[in-house]
Short mmCIF file of C-alpha atoms in Angstrom, two decimals:
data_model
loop_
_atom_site.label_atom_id
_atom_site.label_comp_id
_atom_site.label_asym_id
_atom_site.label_seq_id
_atom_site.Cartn_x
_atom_site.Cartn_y
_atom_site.Cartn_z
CA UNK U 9 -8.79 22.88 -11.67
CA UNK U 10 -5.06 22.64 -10.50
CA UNK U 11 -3.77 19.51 -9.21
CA UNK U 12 -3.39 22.03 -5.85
CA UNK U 13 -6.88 22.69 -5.38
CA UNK U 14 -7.82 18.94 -6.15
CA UNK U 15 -5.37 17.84 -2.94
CA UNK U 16 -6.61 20.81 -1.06
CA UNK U 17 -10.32 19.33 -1.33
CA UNK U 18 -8.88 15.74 -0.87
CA UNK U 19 -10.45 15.34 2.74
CA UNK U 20 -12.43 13.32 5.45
CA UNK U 21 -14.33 14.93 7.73
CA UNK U 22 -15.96 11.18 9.08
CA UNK U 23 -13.29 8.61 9.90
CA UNK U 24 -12.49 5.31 8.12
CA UNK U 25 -12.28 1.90 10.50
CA UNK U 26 -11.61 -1.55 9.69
CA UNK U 27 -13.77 -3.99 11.23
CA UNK U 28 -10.79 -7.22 10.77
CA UNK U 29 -10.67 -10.72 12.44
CA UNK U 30 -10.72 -14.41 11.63
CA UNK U 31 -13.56 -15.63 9.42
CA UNK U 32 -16.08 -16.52 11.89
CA UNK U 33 -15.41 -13.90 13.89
CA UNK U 34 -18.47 -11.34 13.88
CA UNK U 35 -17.06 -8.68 11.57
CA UNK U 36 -20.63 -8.57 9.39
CA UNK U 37 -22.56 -8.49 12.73
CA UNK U 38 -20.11 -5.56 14.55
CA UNK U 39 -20.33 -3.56 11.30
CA UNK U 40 -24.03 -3.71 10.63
CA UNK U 41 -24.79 -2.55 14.32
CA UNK U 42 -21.85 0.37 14.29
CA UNK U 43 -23.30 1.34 10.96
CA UNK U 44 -26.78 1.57 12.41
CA UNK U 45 -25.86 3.33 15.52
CA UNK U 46 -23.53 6.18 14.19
CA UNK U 47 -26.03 6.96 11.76
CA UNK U 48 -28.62 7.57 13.82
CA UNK U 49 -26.14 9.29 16.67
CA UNK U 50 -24.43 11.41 14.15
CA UNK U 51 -27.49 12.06 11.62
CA UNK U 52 -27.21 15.68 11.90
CA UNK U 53 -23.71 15.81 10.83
CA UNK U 54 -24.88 15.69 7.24
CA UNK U 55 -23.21 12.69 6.32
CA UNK U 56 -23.95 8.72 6.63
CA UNK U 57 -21.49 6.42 7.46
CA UNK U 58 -21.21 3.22 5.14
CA UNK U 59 -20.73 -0.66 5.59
CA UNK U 60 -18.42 -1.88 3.06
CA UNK U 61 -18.44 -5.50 3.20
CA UNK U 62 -15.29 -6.29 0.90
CA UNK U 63 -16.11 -9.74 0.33
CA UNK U 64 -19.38 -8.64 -1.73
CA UNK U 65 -17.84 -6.04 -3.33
CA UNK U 66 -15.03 -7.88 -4.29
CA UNK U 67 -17.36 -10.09 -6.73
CA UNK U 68 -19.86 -7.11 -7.34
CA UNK U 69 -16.69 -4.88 -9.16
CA UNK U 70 -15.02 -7.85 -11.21
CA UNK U 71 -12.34 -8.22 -8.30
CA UNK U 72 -12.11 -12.45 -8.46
CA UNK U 73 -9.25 -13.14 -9.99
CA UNK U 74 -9.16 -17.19 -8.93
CA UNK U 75 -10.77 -19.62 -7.37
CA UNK U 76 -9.14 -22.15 -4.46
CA UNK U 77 -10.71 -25.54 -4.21
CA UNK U 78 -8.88 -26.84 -1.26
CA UNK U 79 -10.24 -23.90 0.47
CA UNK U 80 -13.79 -23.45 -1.05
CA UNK U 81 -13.00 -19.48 -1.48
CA UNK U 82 -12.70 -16.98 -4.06
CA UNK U 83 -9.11 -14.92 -4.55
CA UNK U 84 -9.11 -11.67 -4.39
CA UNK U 85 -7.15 -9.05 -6.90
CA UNK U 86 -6.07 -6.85 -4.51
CA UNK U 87 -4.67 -4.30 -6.60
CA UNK U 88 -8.03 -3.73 -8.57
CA UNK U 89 -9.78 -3.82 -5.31
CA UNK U 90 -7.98 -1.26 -3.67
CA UNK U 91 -8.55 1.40 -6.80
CA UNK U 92 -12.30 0.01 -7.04
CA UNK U 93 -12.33 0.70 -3.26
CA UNK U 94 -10.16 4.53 -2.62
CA UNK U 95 -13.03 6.56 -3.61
CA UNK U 96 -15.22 5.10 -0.60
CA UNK U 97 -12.70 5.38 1.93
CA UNK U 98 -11.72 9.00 0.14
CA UNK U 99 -14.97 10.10 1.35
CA UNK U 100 -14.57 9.29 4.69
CA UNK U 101 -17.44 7.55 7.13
CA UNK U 102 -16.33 4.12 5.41
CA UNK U 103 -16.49 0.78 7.94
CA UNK U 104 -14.37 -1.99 5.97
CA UNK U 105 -15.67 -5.28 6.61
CA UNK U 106 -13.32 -7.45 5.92
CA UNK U 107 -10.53 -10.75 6.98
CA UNK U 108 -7.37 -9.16 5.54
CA UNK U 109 -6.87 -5.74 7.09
CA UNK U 110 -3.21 -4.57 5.82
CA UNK U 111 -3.44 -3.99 1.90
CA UNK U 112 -5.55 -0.87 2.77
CA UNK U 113 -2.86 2.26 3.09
CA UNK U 114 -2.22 3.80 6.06
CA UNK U 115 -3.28 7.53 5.59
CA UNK U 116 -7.14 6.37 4.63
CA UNK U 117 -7.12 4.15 7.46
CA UNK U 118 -8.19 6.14 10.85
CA UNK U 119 -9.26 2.82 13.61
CA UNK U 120 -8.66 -0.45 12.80
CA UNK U 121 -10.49 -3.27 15.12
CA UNK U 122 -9.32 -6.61 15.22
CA UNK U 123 -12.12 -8.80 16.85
CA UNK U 124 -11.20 -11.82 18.82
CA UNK U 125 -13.19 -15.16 19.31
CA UNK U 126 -12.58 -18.50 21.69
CA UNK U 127 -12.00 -20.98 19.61
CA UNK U 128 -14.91 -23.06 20.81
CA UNK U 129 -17.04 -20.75 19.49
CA UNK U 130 -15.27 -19.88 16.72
CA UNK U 131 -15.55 -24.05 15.64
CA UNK U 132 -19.08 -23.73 16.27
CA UNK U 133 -19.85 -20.92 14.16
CA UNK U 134 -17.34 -22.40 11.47
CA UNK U 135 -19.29 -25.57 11.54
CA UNK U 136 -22.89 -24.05 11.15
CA UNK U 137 -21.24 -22.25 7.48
CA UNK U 138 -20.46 -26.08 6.46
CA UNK U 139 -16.77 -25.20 6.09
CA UNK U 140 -14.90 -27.77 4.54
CA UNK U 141 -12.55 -29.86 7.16
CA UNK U 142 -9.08 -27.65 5.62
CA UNK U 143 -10.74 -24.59 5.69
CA UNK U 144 -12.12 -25.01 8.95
CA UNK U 145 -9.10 -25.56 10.76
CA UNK U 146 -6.81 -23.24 8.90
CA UNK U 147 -9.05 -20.50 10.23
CA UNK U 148 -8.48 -22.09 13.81
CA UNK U 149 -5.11 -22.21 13.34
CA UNK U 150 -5.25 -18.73 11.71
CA UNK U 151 -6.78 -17.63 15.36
CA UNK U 152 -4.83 -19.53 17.90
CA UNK U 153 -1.48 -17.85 15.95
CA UNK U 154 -3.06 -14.27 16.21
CA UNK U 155 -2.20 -13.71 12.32
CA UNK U 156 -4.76 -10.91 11.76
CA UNK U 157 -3.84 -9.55 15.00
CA UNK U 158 -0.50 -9.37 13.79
CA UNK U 159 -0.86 -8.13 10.46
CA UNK U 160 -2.67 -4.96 11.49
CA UNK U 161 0.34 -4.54 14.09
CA UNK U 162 2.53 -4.74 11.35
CA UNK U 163 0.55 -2.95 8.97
CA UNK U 164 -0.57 0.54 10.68
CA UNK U 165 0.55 2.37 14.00
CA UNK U 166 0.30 0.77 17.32
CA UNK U 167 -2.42 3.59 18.55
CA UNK U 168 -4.95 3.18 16.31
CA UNK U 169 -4.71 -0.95 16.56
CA UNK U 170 -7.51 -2.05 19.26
CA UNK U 171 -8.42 -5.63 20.10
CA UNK U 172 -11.93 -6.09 20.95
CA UNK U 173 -13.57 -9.89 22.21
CA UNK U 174 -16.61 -10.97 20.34
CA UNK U 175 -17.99 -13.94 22.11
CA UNK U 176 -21.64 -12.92 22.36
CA UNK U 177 -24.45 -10.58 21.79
CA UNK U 178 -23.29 -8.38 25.07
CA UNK U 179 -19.82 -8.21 23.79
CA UNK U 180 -20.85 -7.31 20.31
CA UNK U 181 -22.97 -4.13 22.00
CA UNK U 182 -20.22 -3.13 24.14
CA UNK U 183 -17.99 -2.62 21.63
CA UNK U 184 -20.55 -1.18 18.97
CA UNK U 185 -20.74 1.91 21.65
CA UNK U 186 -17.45 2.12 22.47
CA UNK U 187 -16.23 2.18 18.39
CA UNK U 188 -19.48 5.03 18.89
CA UNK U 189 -17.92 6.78 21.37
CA UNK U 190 -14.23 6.80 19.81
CA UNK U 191 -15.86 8.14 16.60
CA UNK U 192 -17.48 11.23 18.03
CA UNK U 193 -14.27 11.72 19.85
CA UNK U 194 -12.70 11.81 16.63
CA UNK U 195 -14.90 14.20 14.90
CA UNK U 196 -14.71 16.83 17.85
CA UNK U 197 -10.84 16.97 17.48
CA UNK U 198 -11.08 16.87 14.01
CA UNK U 199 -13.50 19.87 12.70
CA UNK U 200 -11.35 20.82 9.30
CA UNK U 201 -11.42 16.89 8.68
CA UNK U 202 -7.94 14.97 7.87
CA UNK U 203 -6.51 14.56 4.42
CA UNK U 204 -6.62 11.94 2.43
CA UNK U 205 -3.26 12.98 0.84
CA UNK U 206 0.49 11.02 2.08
CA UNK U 207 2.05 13.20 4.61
CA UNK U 208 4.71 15.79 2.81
CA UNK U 209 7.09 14.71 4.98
CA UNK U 210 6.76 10.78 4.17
CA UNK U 211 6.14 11.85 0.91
CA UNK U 212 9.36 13.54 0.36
CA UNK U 213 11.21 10.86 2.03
CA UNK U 214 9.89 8.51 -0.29
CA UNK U 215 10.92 10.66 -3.16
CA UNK U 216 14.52 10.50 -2.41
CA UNK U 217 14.71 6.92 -0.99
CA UNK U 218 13.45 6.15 -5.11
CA UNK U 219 16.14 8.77 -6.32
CA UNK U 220 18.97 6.97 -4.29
CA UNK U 221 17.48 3.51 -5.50
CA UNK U 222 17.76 4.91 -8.89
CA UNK U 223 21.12 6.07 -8.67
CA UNK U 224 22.32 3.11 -7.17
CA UNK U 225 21.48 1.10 -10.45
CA UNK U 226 22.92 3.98 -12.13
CA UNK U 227 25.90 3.07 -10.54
CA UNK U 228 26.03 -0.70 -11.02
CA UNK U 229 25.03 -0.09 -14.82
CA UNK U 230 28.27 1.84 -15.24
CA UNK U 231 29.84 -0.89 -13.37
CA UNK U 232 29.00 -3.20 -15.57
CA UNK U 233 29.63 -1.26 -18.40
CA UNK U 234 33.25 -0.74 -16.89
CA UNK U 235 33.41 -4.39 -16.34
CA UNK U 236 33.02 -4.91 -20.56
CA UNK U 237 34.95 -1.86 -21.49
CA UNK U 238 38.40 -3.47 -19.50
CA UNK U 239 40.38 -4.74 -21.95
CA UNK U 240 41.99 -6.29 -18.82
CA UNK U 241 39.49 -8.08 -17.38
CA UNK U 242 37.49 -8.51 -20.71
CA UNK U 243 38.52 -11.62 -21.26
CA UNK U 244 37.90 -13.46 -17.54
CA UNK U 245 34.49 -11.77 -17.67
CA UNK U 246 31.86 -14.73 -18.55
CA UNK U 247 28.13 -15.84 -17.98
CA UNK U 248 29.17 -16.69 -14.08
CA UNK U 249 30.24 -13.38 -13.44
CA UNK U 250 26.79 -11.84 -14.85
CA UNK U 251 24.88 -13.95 -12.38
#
């Protein structure tokens, strides 16, 4: 099988969403419930969708690379992660569970939802996981400055970014149908499914932004080569100038 046909059959036909927000912040709870509803909404689709929690996978696939005392938690290898993790999201109907949001590529990633908590609650529900004092208030702090919020911002295009509150059991519901109602949007307007491929276009353009990178220190190689070759300058050419 050609290398054609195998990016020909590289598609989605269920879309992938991130579940994101602050420790704390109900991304277990949202996922479970969307997980349960679209599967029983969508059942005749012939496919399920699938809650990947990332944390427990993480330490199920040998992704712990470290462990950080000050903050009680384990750290992550992203980069073996994110290969243990592309077949999932290559099949589509995948809901990432997960703090960190913007390691995950772009053209896998179809909705990402950032959930949003007060902090009061947020310190409540902190306090009942006996968080340690440092980690406790670094996820405060990581709140009140909107870092995850920001991240996915930064991370993946402004229209499929939504902000959702998750201050109770009526919020959590509200938004489990709404993420419900998005997805079988989705599907309608996307019958032949969406690749899981880059975009030729990107793709190309990355292509050449490598080939001009790699000319460029073509270019200063000779350079530098010119710079020992002078028997002019040979001379006045010392450690410093390397640097």
């Amino acid at each position: 099988m050609t290398s054609t046909t195998n990016r020909a059959m590289s598609r989605r036909y269920f879309p992938n969403i991130i579940i994101t927000g602050t420790p704390g912040c109900g991304k277990s709870s949202h996922s479970e419930s969307l997980v349960s509803h679209l599967n029983q909404e969508l059942s005749k689709k012939g496919q399920e969708f699938t809650h990947l929690n990332v944390s427990d996978l993480a330490k199920e696939r040998g992704c712990i690379e470290s462990y950080d005392e000050r903050l009680d938690t384990s750290v992550v290898d992203e980069d073996k992660l994110l290969d243990s993790l592309e077949v999932d999201l290559e099949k589509g109907g995948a809901i990432v569970d997960w703090h960190c949001c913007d390691i995950f590529p772009e053209r896998l990633i179809d909705l990402v939802v950032v959930l949003r908590t007060d902090n009061s609650n947020l310190y409540d529900r902190l306090k009942k996981r006996n968080y340690n004092e440092a980690k406790l208030q670094e996820n405060l702090d990581c709140e009140i400055m909107e870092v995850v919020l920001n991240d996915a911002r930064e991370a993946y295009i402004p229209e499929i970014v939504i902000e959702l509150n998750s201050n109770s059991a009526e919020e959590m519901d509200d938004n489990v149908e709404r993420i419900g109602q998005w997805v079988t949007n989705w599907i309608k307007d996307h019958p032949d499914g969406v690749t899981n491929e880059l975009d030729p276009e990107l793709a190309a353009l990355a292509r050449e932004e490598q080939g001009d990178d790699e000319e460029e220190d073509e270019d200063f190689e000779i350079a530098e080569e010119g710079a020992y070759d002078s028997d002019d300058d040979e001379e006045e050419y010392d450690d410093d100038d390397k640097e």
